[in-house]
Amino acid sequence: MHGDNGTRTTGTTRRAVLAAALAGGAVLAMPAPGARAASTLVGGGFESGLTGWSGHGTTGAAFTEAGGRSGGLRLSHWASSAYQVETYQYLTGLTDGTYTLTAWVRSSGGQNAAYIALKSGSAEQRTDLPPTPNGAWLRLVTSVRVTGGACTVRLVSDAHAGEWANFDDVTFTPGSTGLAVKGGDVSTLAKNEAHGATYRYADGASGDALAILGSAGMNYARLKVWVNPADGYNGKAKVLATAKRAKARGMKLLVDFHYSDSWADPGKQNKPAAWATHGYSQLTKDVYDHTYDVLNALKAQGTTADMAQIGNELNGGTLWPEGSTDDWDRLAGLLKSGAQAAKAVSSGTRVALHLAEGGDSAGTRWWFDQAVSRGVPFDVIALSYYGYWHGPLSGLQANLDDVAARYRRPVLVAETAYAHTLANGDDLENNVARADQLAAGYPATPAGQAANLRDVMNVVEAVPGGRGLGVVYWEPAWTAVEGSGWDPADPSSGNAWENQALFGYDRRLLPAARWFGHR
C-alpha cells in the first residue's frame, strides 16, 4: 500500500480499509458459476469501494484507500509478504468488435508482473505498469477484439513483499490502440558494416542487421542526411543505398535532414562548409535545393520518403546565426523552404518538425506556437526523449498530450534509447556510464533496457485521439567497432552509444528489440 507522500500507510489504517471493504460487500473472490455479469464497466473510479469488481489470488492484497487520482479513492495492490492478486470484471452482452481499456496507474516497480489487460476468449492484450518513483499517475491503454460478446477487464499484480500498484479512473470503450511507427535510426549501419561489424539473431545465428531488426517487428528506418560529411557516410549516396535496403525489407523511410556536414542538435547548428558564406536569401534556396535533391533521388530509385524531418532537434533553430530562434521570422522561412521542397517531390511525404527535450512541455509549446503563428507547415510533431536526460515518463506524457491536442497533429518520439550495460565496449567513455546517470526504476541491464523502451512506447500509444504515432529507437545497430566513431573527420574517434544499441557486446539481438512487435 502506498500513500501520496511516498510512505506506506500503517497496519491499523490497512485493517480499517479492509474492514470497510468487507462491510460493503466488496470482498474479492472468484464469482460463482452463473454470477451476474454486466455489459458495461462499473466502479472504475473506485468511489464505492470495490463494488462491481471481483478477484482472486491473495484477495486481501487488493483494496481501496484514500488518494485517488480524480476522486477520493483508488484501488491499491499491496501486501507485507509476496502476493499474487487479480481484480477483474467480466463483461457480457457486448457487440463484437475492438474495445479499449484505459487506466491511470502508479507503481513501485520491481514486481514479477504488474499490468492491465483485456481478455476475450483466447485473445488477450496486456500493458505493463511502469515504475513511477516520482509518484505521478500515468495513463495506459490496451485493446482487444471481442468475440462472442464477452470480455474480462483485468488488473493484475504478481509482486514481492512491499511492492505496490495503484489503479484509478478505469474505463472500457469501443476503439483500438496501437502504434503505426516502430522504427530504428540505422544511420550508422553502413559505416559500422564497412569497419567489420557483424550481427546475430538472439539465438546466435548470423544475419543482416536490417533483416534481424525487421524480423523483430521494426517497420520504419530513419536515416540522417549531412550535406558533405568528411567520410561520406550519411551523405546523399550512402543514404540512397541504405534506403534501398530498408525498403526492400518492407520498411518505411524517415529522412532526417540536419542541414550540416556533421551533427546538428540543440547545442550546435553549424552551416555546411559549402553554405558558410551564404546570406539568408541564398540559404533558403540552399535548403530547398538540398531537400529536393535528396528526396527526388530517393523517389527516382523507387524509395520515396514516407516522412521527412526538416531539421534535427531544432530547439535553438537551424543554420546559425540566420536560422536561430532569436529571429523567428527567418527561421520560419528556412523551415517553410524545406517543407515546400519535400511536398514538391511527393505530396504524400509527411513533414515532421523535431525538437529535443521531450519532457519539456513549456519549451515545446513555446516553440510550436512560434512556428504555427508564422504559418510553418508540418504534419507530425517529433520529439527526442531520453529518460536519463529528459525527466520522468509523466513529463513526456504531459507534453505529448498537450501538443497533440493543441496543434491537432500526431506525435512521434523520433529518438529514444537506453543502456543494457554500464560496461564500455571501446576506449571512449559512454554517454551513460554510471549508475547515478540512469533513469529511476530502470537498471542498465537487458531487462531494464527492454522495460524502458516498452514504457516509452506505452506512453505514446496512450496519447488521446489516436494521435500517438510511434517511436523510433536511436542507432540500434551502432555497436563498437574500430573506425566507426562519432566524428566523420576523425577515423580514430570512438562510439559513446554502443551500450545503448539493441545488439549486445556478443553481437546478439537484445530482448528490447522484441518491442518492435508491439501492437
Short mmCIF file of C-alpha atoms in Angstrom, two decimals:
data_model
loop_
_atom_site.label_atom_id
_atom_site.label_comp_id
_atom_site.label_asym_id
_atom_site.label_seq_id
_atom_site.Cartn_x
_atom_site.Cartn_y
_atom_site.Cartn_z
CA MET A 1 0.00 0.00 0.00
CA HIS A 2 1.38 3.37 -0.92
CA GLY A 3 0.41 6.83 0.28
CA ASP A 4 0.64 10.07 -1.72
CA ASN A 5 3.67 11.17 0.29
CA GLY A 6 5.57 8.07 -0.80
CA THR A 7 5.24 6.31 2.57
CA ARG A 8 3.44 3.11 3.43
CA THR A 9 0.24 3.53 5.44
CA THR A 10 0.13 1.93 8.86
CA GLY A 11 -1.14 -1.53 9.63
CA THR A 12 -4.04 -0.03 11.59
CA THR A 13 -5.11 2.01 8.58
CA ARG A 14 -4.79 -1.00 6.31
CA ARG A 15 -7.02 -3.11 8.59
CA ALA A 16 -9.60 -0.33 8.66
CA VAL A 17 -9.59 -0.11 4.86
CA LEU A 18 -10.08 -3.85 4.51
CA ALA A 19 -12.79 -3.89 7.13
CA ALA A 20 -14.66 -1.17 5.27
CA ALA A 21 -14.36 -3.10 2.03
CA LEU A 22 -15.71 -6.25 3.63
CA ALA A 23 -18.59 -4.33 5.22
CA GLY A 24 -19.51 -3.00 1.79
CA GLY A 25 -19.63 -6.45 0.26
CA ALA A 26 -16.56 -5.80 -1.90
CA VAL A 27 -14.50 -8.79 -0.82
CA LEU A 28 -12.51 -10.15 -3.75
CA ALA A 29 -13.50 -13.67 -4.73
CA MET A 30 -13.99 -15.68 -7.89
CA PRO A 31 -17.63 -15.35 -8.99
CA ALA A 32 -19.77 -18.41 -8.64
CA PRO A 33 -20.95 -20.11 -11.86
CA GLY A 34 -23.80 -18.12 -13.29
CA ALA A 35 -22.90 -14.96 -11.35
CA ARG A 36 -24.31 -11.79 -12.90
CA ALA A 37 -22.06 -10.08 -15.42
CA ALA A 38 -22.56 -6.55 -16.66
CA SER A 39 -22.35 -5.19 -20.21
CA THR A 40 -20.65 -2.00 -19.03
CA LEU A 41 -17.75 -1.42 -16.67
CA VAL A 42 -18.88 -0.14 -13.27
CA GLY A 43 -16.95 1.34 -10.40
CA GLY A 44 -13.96 2.39 -12.48
CA GLY A 45 -13.30 5.30 -10.14
CA PHE A 46 -13.50 3.10 -7.02
CA GLU A 47 -15.53 5.75 -5.18
CA SER A 48 -17.87 2.98 -3.93
CA GLY A 49 -15.02 0.74 -2.93
CA LEU A 50 -14.80 -2.48 -4.91
CA THR A 51 -18.46 -2.59 -5.91
CA GLY A 52 -18.70 -4.27 -9.29
CA TRP A 53 -15.26 -5.86 -9.07
CA SER A 54 -14.32 -9.44 -8.30
CA GLY A 55 -10.96 -11.01 -7.74
CA HIS A 56 -8.85 -13.99 -6.92
CA GLY A 57 -5.45 -14.79 -5.56
CA THR A 58 -4.26 -13.06 -2.39
CA THR A 59 -7.55 -11.23 -2.10
CA GLY A 60 -6.53 -9.24 0.96
CA ALA A 61 -3.84 -7.54 -1.12
CA ALA A 62 -6.47 -5.67 -3.17
CA PHE A 63 -8.39 -2.87 -1.51
CA THR A 64 -9.50 0.72 -1.95
CA GLU A 65 -7.95 3.56 0.01
CA ALA A 66 -7.69 7.32 0.03
CA GLY A 67 -5.57 9.06 -2.59
CA GLY A 68 -7.45 8.69 -5.85
CA ARG A 69 -6.30 10.46 -8.99
CA SER A 70 -9.51 12.39 -9.60
CA GLY A 71 -11.68 11.37 -6.64
CA GLY A 72 -11.29 10.28 -3.08
CA LEU A 73 -10.38 6.62 -3.52
CA ARG A 74 -8.14 4.39 -5.61
CA LEU A 75 -7.56 0.66 -5.94
CA SER A 76 -4.30 -0.50 -4.41
CA HIS A 77 -2.44 -3.80 -4.62
CA TRP A 78 -0.06 -4.29 -1.69
CA ALA A 79 0.90 -6.83 0.96
CA SER A 80 3.65 -7.21 3.52
CA SER A 81 4.60 -10.58 2.02
CA ALA A 82 4.80 -11.82 -1.56
CA TYR A 83 1.41 -11.90 -3.25
CA GLN A 84 -0.47 -12.56 -6.48
CA VAL A 85 -3.80 -10.84 -6.97
CA GLU A 86 -6.19 -10.03 -9.80
CA THR A 87 -9.01 -7.52 -9.67
CA TYR A 88 -11.40 -8.02 -12.57
CA GLN A 89 -14.80 -7.53 -14.16
CA TYR A 90 -16.41 -9.95 -16.57
CA LEU A 91 -18.44 -8.16 -19.24
CA THR A 92 -21.07 -9.85 -21.42
CA GLY A 93 -23.67 -8.78 -23.94
CA LEU A 94 -21.11 -6.79 -25.88
CA THR A 95 -21.32 -6.15 -29.61
CA ASP A 96 -18.36 -7.90 -31.17
CA GLY A 97 -15.59 -5.51 -32.18
CA THR A 98 -12.47 -3.91 -30.78
CA TYR A 99 -12.53 -2.30 -27.34
CA THR A 100 -10.01 -0.26 -25.38
CA LEU A 101 -9.24 -0.36 -21.69
CA THR A 102 -7.85 2.88 -20.24
CA ALA A 103 -6.49 3.17 -16.71
CA TRP A 104 -4.44 5.64 -14.71
CA VAL A 105 -1.74 3.84 -12.77
CA ARG A 106 1.21 4.19 -10.44
CA SER A 107 3.67 1.51 -9.36
CA SER A 108 6.67 0.83 -7.17
CA GLY A 109 8.25 -1.23 -9.93
CA GLY A 110 10.13 -4.44 -9.27
CA GLN A 111 7.15 -6.80 -9.50
CA ASN A 112 7.34 -10.12 -11.28
CA ALA A 113 4.40 -8.75 -13.26
CA ALA A 114 2.01 -5.82 -12.96
CA TYR A 115 -0.33 -4.97 -15.81
CA ILE A 116 -3.74 -4.06 -17.13
CA ALA A 117 -5.32 -6.44 -19.63
CA LEU A 118 -8.33 -7.26 -21.76
CA LYS A 119 -9.15 -10.89 -22.48
CA SER A 120 -11.76 -12.24 -24.88
CA GLY A 121 -11.75 -15.96 -25.46
CA SER A 122 -8.15 -16.98 -26.07
CA ALA A 123 -7.13 -13.47 -27.15
CA GLU A 124 -5.53 -11.20 -24.58
CA GLN A 125 -3.69 -7.89 -24.75
CA ARG A 126 -1.67 -6.58 -21.81
CA THR A 127 0.07 -3.32 -20.96
CA ASP A 128 2.66 -3.40 -18.20
CA LEU A 129 2.78 -0.82 -15.45
CA PRO A 130 5.92 1.33 -15.49
CA PRO A 131 7.70 2.26 -12.28
CA THR A 132 6.66 5.72 -11.11
CA PRO A 133 9.18 6.68 -8.43
CA ASN A 134 8.04 10.31 -8.55
CA GLY A 135 4.51 9.26 -7.58
CA ALA A 136 2.92 10.66 -10.75
CA TRP A 137 -0.09 9.00 -12.33
CA LEU A 138 0.29 7.71 -15.90
CA ARG A 139 -2.45 6.84 -18.39
CA LEU A 140 -2.15 3.41 -20.02
CA VAL A 141 -4.28 1.75 -22.68
CA THR A 142 -4.71 -1.69 -24.16
CA SER A 143 -7.20 -3.07 -26.66
CA VAL A 144 -8.53 -6.43 -27.81
CA ARG A 145 -11.01 -7.69 -30.38
CA VAL A 146 -14.06 -9.03 -28.57
CA THR A 147 -15.70 -12.14 -29.98
CA GLY A 148 -18.67 -13.98 -28.53
CA GLY A 149 -19.85 -10.80 -26.82
CA ALA A 150 -17.72 -11.28 -23.71
CA CYS A 151 -14.55 -9.75 -22.30
CA THR A 152 -12.69 -9.69 -19.00
CA VAL A 153 -11.09 -6.49 -17.66
CA ARG A 154 -8.05 -7.49 -15.59
CA LEU A 155 -5.85 -5.53 -13.17
CA VAL A 156 -3.04 -7.86 -12.11
CA SER A 157 -0.08 -7.86 -9.71
CA ASP A 158 2.46 -10.60 -9.01
CA ALA A 159 4.70 -8.89 -6.51
CA HIS A 160 7.31 -9.27 -3.83
CA ALA A 161 6.72 -8.14 -0.27
CA GLY A 162 6.03 -4.41 -0.01
CA GLU A 163 5.72 -3.73 -3.73
CA TRP A 164 2.61 -1.82 -4.71
CA ALA A 165 0.41 -0.73 -7.59
CA ASN A 166 -2.37 1.87 -7.77
CA PHE A 167 -5.23 2.00 -10.28
CA ASP A 168 -7.90 4.63 -10.85
CA ASP A 169 -10.27 6.11 -13.46
CA VAL A 170 -10.60 2.83 -15.35
CA THR A 171 -12.76 2.99 -18.50
CA PHE A 172 -13.83 0.50 -21.16
CA THR A 173 -14.82 1.96 -24.54
CA PRO A 174 -15.10 0.93 -28.20
CA GLY A 175 -11.98 1.52 -30.28
CA SER A 176 -8.48 0.24 -30.86
CA THR A 177 -4.95 1.20 -29.90
CA GLY A 178 -1.55 0.60 -31.44
CA LEU A 179 1.49 2.28 -32.96
CA ALA A 180 2.00 2.85 -36.68
CA VAL A 181 5.72 3.64 -36.37
CA LYS A 182 8.03 1.16 -34.64
CA GLY A 183 11.32 2.33 -36.06
CA GLY A 184 15.05 2.43 -35.71
CA ASP A 185 17.57 5.08 -36.72
CA VAL A 186 20.08 3.00 -38.68
CA SER A 187 22.15 5.91 -39.97
CA THR A 188 25.49 4.44 -38.85
CA LEU A 189 24.80 0.88 -40.01
CA ALA A 190 26.64 1.16 -43.34
CA LYS A 191 29.73 2.63 -41.69
CA ASN A 192 29.66 0.02 -38.96
CA GLU A 193 29.49 -2.79 -41.51
CA ALA A 194 32.31 -1.29 -43.56
CA HIS A 195 34.52 -1.49 -40.46
CA GLY A 196 33.71 -5.10 -39.76
CA ALA A 197 30.56 -5.09 -37.62
CA THR A 198 28.55 -8.30 -37.67
CA TYR A 199 25.12 -9.04 -36.23
CA ARG A 200 23.35 -12.07 -34.82
CA TYR A 201 19.83 -13.11 -34.00
CA ALA A 202 19.07 -13.78 -30.35
CA ASP A 203 19.78 -17.48 -30.90
CA GLY A 204 23.26 -16.70 -32.21
CA ALA A 205 22.61 -17.21 -35.94
CA SER A 206 24.35 -14.63 -38.14
CA GLY A 207 22.30 -12.30 -40.29
CA ASP A 208 21.85 -8.92 -41.90
CA ALA A 209 21.12 -6.26 -39.28
CA LEU A 210 18.06 -4.93 -41.09
CA ALA A 211 16.71 -8.43 -41.56
CA ILE A 212 17.22 -9.17 -37.87
CA LEU A 213 15.56 -5.93 -36.76
CA GLY A 214 12.79 -6.38 -39.30
CA SER A 215 12.07 -9.88 -38.06
CA ALA A 216 11.61 -8.41 -34.59
CA GLY A 217 8.98 -6.02 -35.98
CA MET A 218 10.88 -2.85 -36.89
CA ASN A 219 8.83 -1.22 -39.67
CA TYR A 220 10.50 2.19 -40.16
CA ALA A 221 14.09 3.13 -40.92
CA ARG A 222 15.28 6.62 -40.01
CA LEU A 223 18.31 7.96 -41.90
CA LYS A 224 20.04 11.26 -41.22
CA VAL A 225 21.41 13.35 -44.09
CA TRP A 226 24.50 15.51 -43.90
CA VAL A 227 25.37 17.81 -46.80
CA ASN A 228 29.05 16.97 -47.33
CA PRO A 229 30.39 14.80 -44.49
CA ALA A 230 34.15 14.29 -44.36
CA ASP A 231 33.95 10.49 -44.67
CA GLY A 232 30.93 10.35 -47.00
CA TYR A 233 28.75 8.46 -44.54
CA ASN A 234 25.30 9.99 -44.07
CA GLY A 235 25.78 11.85 -47.35
CA LYS A 236 23.33 11.50 -50.20
CA ALA A 237 24.89 8.43 -51.87
CA LYS A 238 25.09 6.40 -48.66
CA VAL A 239 21.57 7.38 -47.67
CA LEU A 240 20.25 6.22 -51.04
CA ALA A 241 21.96 2.85 -50.64
CA THR A 242 20.66 2.18 -47.13
CA ALA A 243 17.19 3.40 -48.07
CA LYS A 244 17.09 0.83 -50.85
CA ARG A 245 17.99 -1.92 -48.39
CA ALA A 246 15.35 -0.81 -45.90
CA LYS A 247 12.58 -0.52 -48.47
CA ALA A 248 13.48 -3.96 -49.81
CA ARG A 249 12.78 -5.27 -46.31
CA GLY A 250 9.31 -3.72 -46.41
CA MET A 251 10.19 -0.84 -44.11
CA LYS A 252 9.03 2.73 -44.48
CA LEU A 253 11.52 5.58 -44.59
CA LEU A 254 12.03 8.65 -42.39
CA VAL A 255 14.68 11.05 -43.73
CA ASP A 256 16.27 13.34 -41.15
CA PHE A 257 17.80 16.50 -42.63
CA HIS A 258 20.47 18.07 -40.40
CA TYR A 259 21.44 20.87 -42.86
CA SER A 260 25.03 20.49 -41.72
CA ASP A 261 28.15 18.49 -42.56
CA SER A 262 28.04 16.85 -39.13
CA TRP A 263 25.86 16.61 -36.06
CA ALA A 264 23.10 19.17 -35.55
CA ASP A 265 21.40 19.33 -32.15
CA PRO A 266 20.31 21.94 -29.59
CA GLY A 267 23.94 22.82 -28.84
CA LYS A 268 25.14 23.23 -32.41
CA GLN A 269 23.52 24.02 -35.73
CA ASN A 270 26.54 24.70 -37.93
CA LYS A 271 26.19 25.56 -41.58
CA PRO A 272 27.67 23.17 -44.14
CA ALA A 273 31.04 24.39 -45.41
CA ALA A 274 29.59 24.93 -48.88
CA TRP A 275 26.99 27.33 -47.46
CA ALA A 276 29.22 29.09 -44.93
CA THR A 277 29.35 32.45 -46.73
CA HIS A 278 25.76 32.46 -47.93
CA GLY A 279 23.32 35.10 -46.79
CA TYR A 280 19.75 34.43 -45.71
CA SER A 281 18.15 34.53 -49.18
CA GLN A 282 20.66 32.08 -50.57
CA LEU A 283 20.28 29.83 -47.51
CA THR A 284 16.56 29.49 -48.15
CA LYS A 285 17.39 28.35 -51.67
CA ASP A 286 20.10 26.02 -50.36
CA VAL A 287 17.61 24.36 -48.02
CA TYR A 288 15.06 23.92 -50.80
CA ASP A 289 17.56 22.61 -53.34
CA HIS A 290 19.27 20.18 -50.95
CA THR A 291 15.98 18.84 -49.60
CA TYR A 292 14.52 18.45 -53.09
CA ASP A 293 17.69 16.86 -54.46
CA VAL A 294 17.90 14.13 -51.83
CA LEU A 295 14.19 13.34 -51.73
CA ASN A 296 13.85 13.37 -55.50
CA ALA A 297 16.79 10.98 -55.85
CA LEU A 298 15.11 8.65 -53.36
CA LYS A 299 11.89 8.85 -55.32
CA ALA A 300 13.71 8.20 -58.62
CA GLN A 301 15.14 4.92 -57.32
CA GLY A 302 11.74 3.78 -56.06
CA THR A 303 12.28 4.53 -52.37
CA THR A 304 10.16 7.63 -51.82
CA ALA A 305 10.44 9.00 -48.28
CA ASP A 306 7.36 8.41 -46.18
CA MET A 307 8.36 11.16 -43.75
CA ALA A 308 10.97 13.91 -43.73
CA GLN A 309 12.31 15.88 -40.79
CA ILE A 310 13.05 19.47 -41.76
CA GLY A 311 15.93 19.92 -39.35
CA ASN A 312 17.14 17.96 -36.35
CA GLU A 313 16.47 18.92 -32.71
CA LEU A 314 15.51 22.45 -33.62
CA ASN A 315 15.08 23.87 -30.12
CA GLY A 316 17.52 26.69 -30.94
CA GLY A 317 16.79 26.79 -34.67
CA THR A 318 18.98 25.74 -37.61
CA LEU A 319 21.76 27.17 -39.77
CA TRP A 320 23.02 29.59 -37.15
CA PRO A 321 23.07 32.53 -36.94
CA GLU A 322 20.48 33.30 -39.63
CA GLY A 323 18.14 30.49 -38.58
CA SER A 324 18.39 30.99 -34.83
CA THR A 325 15.26 31.24 -32.70
CA ASP A 326 16.49 34.76 -31.94
CA ASP A 327 14.98 35.65 -35.33
CA TRP A 328 11.88 33.51 -35.71
CA ASP A 329 10.76 35.11 -38.95
CA ARG A 330 13.93 33.97 -40.69
CA LEU A 331 13.83 30.54 -39.06
CA ALA A 332 10.26 30.12 -40.23
CA GLY A 333 11.31 31.00 -43.78
CA LEU A 334 14.00 28.31 -43.78
CA LEU A 335 11.61 25.68 -42.40
CA LYS A 336 8.95 26.60 -44.95
CA SER A 337 11.50 26.23 -47.73
CA GLY A 338 12.40 22.70 -46.64
CA ALA A 339 8.77 21.67 -46.16
CA GLN A 340 7.81 23.01 -49.57
CA ALA A 341 10.62 21.06 -51.21
CA ALA A 342 9.51 17.84 -49.53
CA LYS A 343 5.93 18.28 -50.71
CA ALA A 344 7.08 19.24 -54.20
CA VAL A 345 8.76 15.85 -54.54
CA SER A 346 5.88 13.89 -53.02
CA SER A 347 2.70 15.28 -51.52
CA GLY A 348 2.39 12.03 -49.57
CA THR A 349 5.64 12.58 -47.65
CA ARG A 350 4.76 13.74 -44.17
CA VAL A 351 6.74 16.72 -42.89
CA ALA A 352 7.96 16.48 -39.29
CA LEU A 353 9.41 19.21 -37.11
CA HIS A 354 11.72 17.78 -34.46
CA LEU A 355 12.72 19.04 -31.02
CA ALA A 356 14.83 17.55 -28.24
CA GLU A 357 13.84 17.51 -24.55
CA GLY A 358 10.62 15.54 -24.83
CA GLY A 359 9.76 16.18 -21.18
CA ASP A 360 9.80 19.98 -21.56
CA SER A 361 6.16 20.89 -22.13
CA ALA A 362 6.59 24.64 -21.75
CA GLY A 363 9.53 24.76 -24.16
CA THR A 364 7.80 22.59 -26.75
CA ARG A 365 4.64 24.67 -26.62
CA TRP A 366 6.58 27.92 -26.93
CA TRP A 367 8.48 26.65 -29.98
CA PHE A 368 5.46 25.31 -31.85
CA ASP A 369 3.40 28.39 -31.02
CA GLN A 370 6.07 30.43 -32.78
CA ALA A 371 6.08 28.10 -35.79
CA VAL A 372 2.29 27.96 -36.09
CA SER A 373 1.89 31.73 -35.75
CA ARG A 374 4.17 32.14 -38.77
CA GLY A 375 2.45 29.53 -40.89
CA VAL A 376 5.20 26.90 -40.91
CA PRO A 377 3.57 23.78 -42.41
CA PHE A 378 4.02 20.42 -40.71
CA ASP A 379 2.22 17.11 -40.42
CA VAL A 380 3.97 15.50 -37.43
CA ILE A 381 5.39 16.74 -34.12
CA ALA A 382 8.60 14.80 -33.44
CA LEU A 383 10.42 14.80 -30.10
CA SER A 384 13.54 13.19 -28.69
CA TYR A 385 13.09 11.55 -25.31
CA TYR A 386 15.90 10.03 -23.29
CA GLY A 387 14.66 9.35 -19.77
CA TYR A 388 18.07 9.81 -18.17
CA TRP A 389 18.25 13.35 -19.63
CA HIS A 390 14.67 14.47 -20.16
CA GLY A 391 12.90 13.53 -16.93
CA PRO A 392 10.19 11.04 -15.95
CA LEU A 393 7.61 9.48 -18.21
CA SER A 394 4.92 11.65 -16.66
CA GLY A 395 6.63 14.71 -18.20
CA LEU A 396 6.75 13.04 -21.59
CA GLN A 397 3.08 12.09 -21.34
CA ALA A 398 2.02 15.61 -20.33
CA ASN A 399 3.97 17.09 -23.24
CA LEU A 400 2.68 14.64 -25.85
CA ASP A 401 -0.89 15.03 -24.66
CA ASP A 402 -0.65 18.81 -24.71
CA VAL A 403 0.87 19.32 -28.14
CA ALA A 404 -1.23 16.60 -29.81
CA ALA A 405 -4.40 18.36 -28.64
CA ARG A 406 -3.15 21.94 -29.04
CA TYR A 407 -1.92 21.55 -32.64
CA ARG A 408 -4.14 18.62 -33.67
CA ARG A 409 -1.21 16.67 -35.08
CA PRO A 410 0.14 13.18 -34.45
CA VAL A 411 3.16 12.97 -32.19
CA LEU A 412 6.26 10.83 -32.67
CA VAL A 413 9.13 10.03 -30.31
CA ALA A 414 11.74 10.25 -33.06
CA GLU A 415 14.64 9.31 -30.78
CA THR A 416 14.91 7.23 -27.64
CA ALA A 417 17.47 4.76 -26.28
CA TYR A 418 18.58 3.12 -23.05
CA ALA A 419 21.60 1.27 -21.71
CA HIS A 420 21.75 -2.52 -21.49
CA THR A 421 25.03 -2.36 -19.54
CA LEU A 422 27.36 0.16 -17.93
CA ALA A 423 30.40 -1.66 -19.28
CA ASN A 424 32.33 0.10 -22.04
CA GLY A 425 32.89 -1.55 -25.40
CA ASP A 426 35.65 0.76 -26.69
CA ASP A 427 38.06 3.44 -25.48
CA LEU A 428 35.55 6.33 -25.47
CA GLU A 429 33.54 6.85 -22.30
CA ASN A 430 29.84 6.29 -22.89
CA ASN A 431 27.18 8.97 -22.53
CA VAL A 432 25.56 6.78 -19.88
CA ALA A 433 28.41 5.27 -17.92
CA ARG A 434 27.42 5.36 -14.24
CA ALA A 435 24.52 4.11 -12.15
CA ASP A 436 23.71 7.64 -10.98
CA GLN A 437 23.01 8.64 -14.59
CA LEU A 438 20.24 6.08 -15.06
CA ALA A 439 16.50 6.77 -15.09
CA ALA A 440 14.95 5.71 -11.79
CA GLY A 441 13.41 2.24 -11.94
CA TYR A 442 15.38 1.04 -14.96
CA PRO A 443 18.68 -0.76 -14.32
CA ALA A 444 21.34 -0.89 -17.04
CA THR A 445 20.57 -4.49 -17.95
CA PRO A 446 18.96 -6.12 -20.98
CA ALA A 447 15.72 -6.36 -18.99
CA GLY A 448 15.97 -2.72 -17.87
CA GLN A 449 16.57 -1.58 -21.44
CA ALA A 450 13.58 -3.59 -22.64
CA ALA A 451 11.31 -2.19 -19.91
CA ASN A 452 12.35 1.36 -20.72
CA LEU A 453 11.55 1.02 -24.42
CA ARG A 454 8.29 -0.78 -23.60
CA ASP A 455 7.17 2.00 -21.29
CA VAL A 456 8.05 4.80 -23.71
CA MET A 457 6.02 3.02 -26.38
CA ASN A 458 3.11 2.55 -23.98
CA VAL A 459 3.06 6.28 -23.14
CA VAL A 460 3.00 7.21 -26.84
CA GLU A 461 0.26 4.66 -27.52
CA ALA A 462 -1.89 6.25 -24.81
CA VAL A 463 -1.97 9.74 -26.37
CA PRO A 464 -5.69 10.57 -26.70
CA GLY A 465 -7.48 10.57 -30.01
CA GLY A 466 -5.15 8.01 -31.59
CA ARG A 467 -2.53 10.73 -32.13
CA GLY A 468 0.36 8.68 -30.73
CA LEU A 469 2.12 7.83 -33.98
CA GLY A 470 5.02 5.76 -32.71
CA VAL A 471 8.61 5.50 -31.51
CA VAL A 472 11.99 5.38 -33.25
CA TYR A 473 14.90 3.76 -31.37
CA TRP A 474 18.13 5.67 -31.88
CA GLU A 475 21.00 3.74 -33.51
CA PRO A 476 20.06 0.17 -32.53
CA ALA A 477 22.89 -1.20 -34.72
CA TRP A 478 25.71 1.21 -33.80
CA THR A 479 27.94 -1.25 -32.00
CA ALA A 480 31.59 -0.61 -31.10
CA VAL A 481 33.95 -1.35 -33.98
CA GLU A 482 37.23 0.43 -34.58
CA GLY A 483 36.91 3.15 -37.22
CA SER A 484 33.16 3.65 -36.86
CA GLY A 485 33.33 6.57 -34.46
CA TRP A 486 31.22 9.64 -33.97
CA ASP A 487 33.42 12.17 -35.81
CA PRO A 488 33.35 11.88 -39.62
CA ALA A 489 36.65 13.79 -39.79
CA ASP A 490 38.46 11.55 -37.27
CA PRO A 491 38.73 7.82 -38.01
CA SER A 492 40.12 7.23 -34.52
CA SER A 493 37.08 8.69 -32.76
CA GLY A 494 35.03 6.25 -30.71
CA ASN A 495 31.40 5.45 -30.02
CA ALA A 496 29.75 6.75 -26.85
CA TRP A 497 26.48 4.90 -27.54
CA GLU A 498 27.38 1.23 -28.01
CA ASN A 499 25.98 0.25 -24.61
CA GLN A 500 22.58 1.53 -25.77
CA ALA A 501 22.47 -0.45 -29.02
CA LEU A 502 19.95 -3.27 -29.42
CA PHE A 503 22.76 -5.71 -30.08
CA GLY A 504 24.86 -6.81 -27.13
CA TYR A 505 28.63 -7.00 -26.97
CA ASP A 506 28.30 -10.59 -28.21
CA ARG A 507 26.55 -9.10 -31.29
CA ARG A 508 23.27 -10.87 -30.44
CA LEU A 509 19.91 -9.13 -30.63
CA LEU A 510 18.77 -7.99 -27.19
CA PRO A 511 15.30 -8.56 -25.67
CA ALA A 512 14.28 -4.90 -26.07
CA ALA A 513 14.04 -5.40 -29.84
CA ARG A 514 11.01 -7.61 -29.34
CA TRP A 515 9.03 -4.48 -28.56
CA PHE A 516 9.22 -3.56 -32.25
CA GLY A 517 6.49 -6.20 -32.46
CA HIS A 518 4.24 -4.06 -30.24
CA ARG A 519 0.62 -3.94 -31.39
#
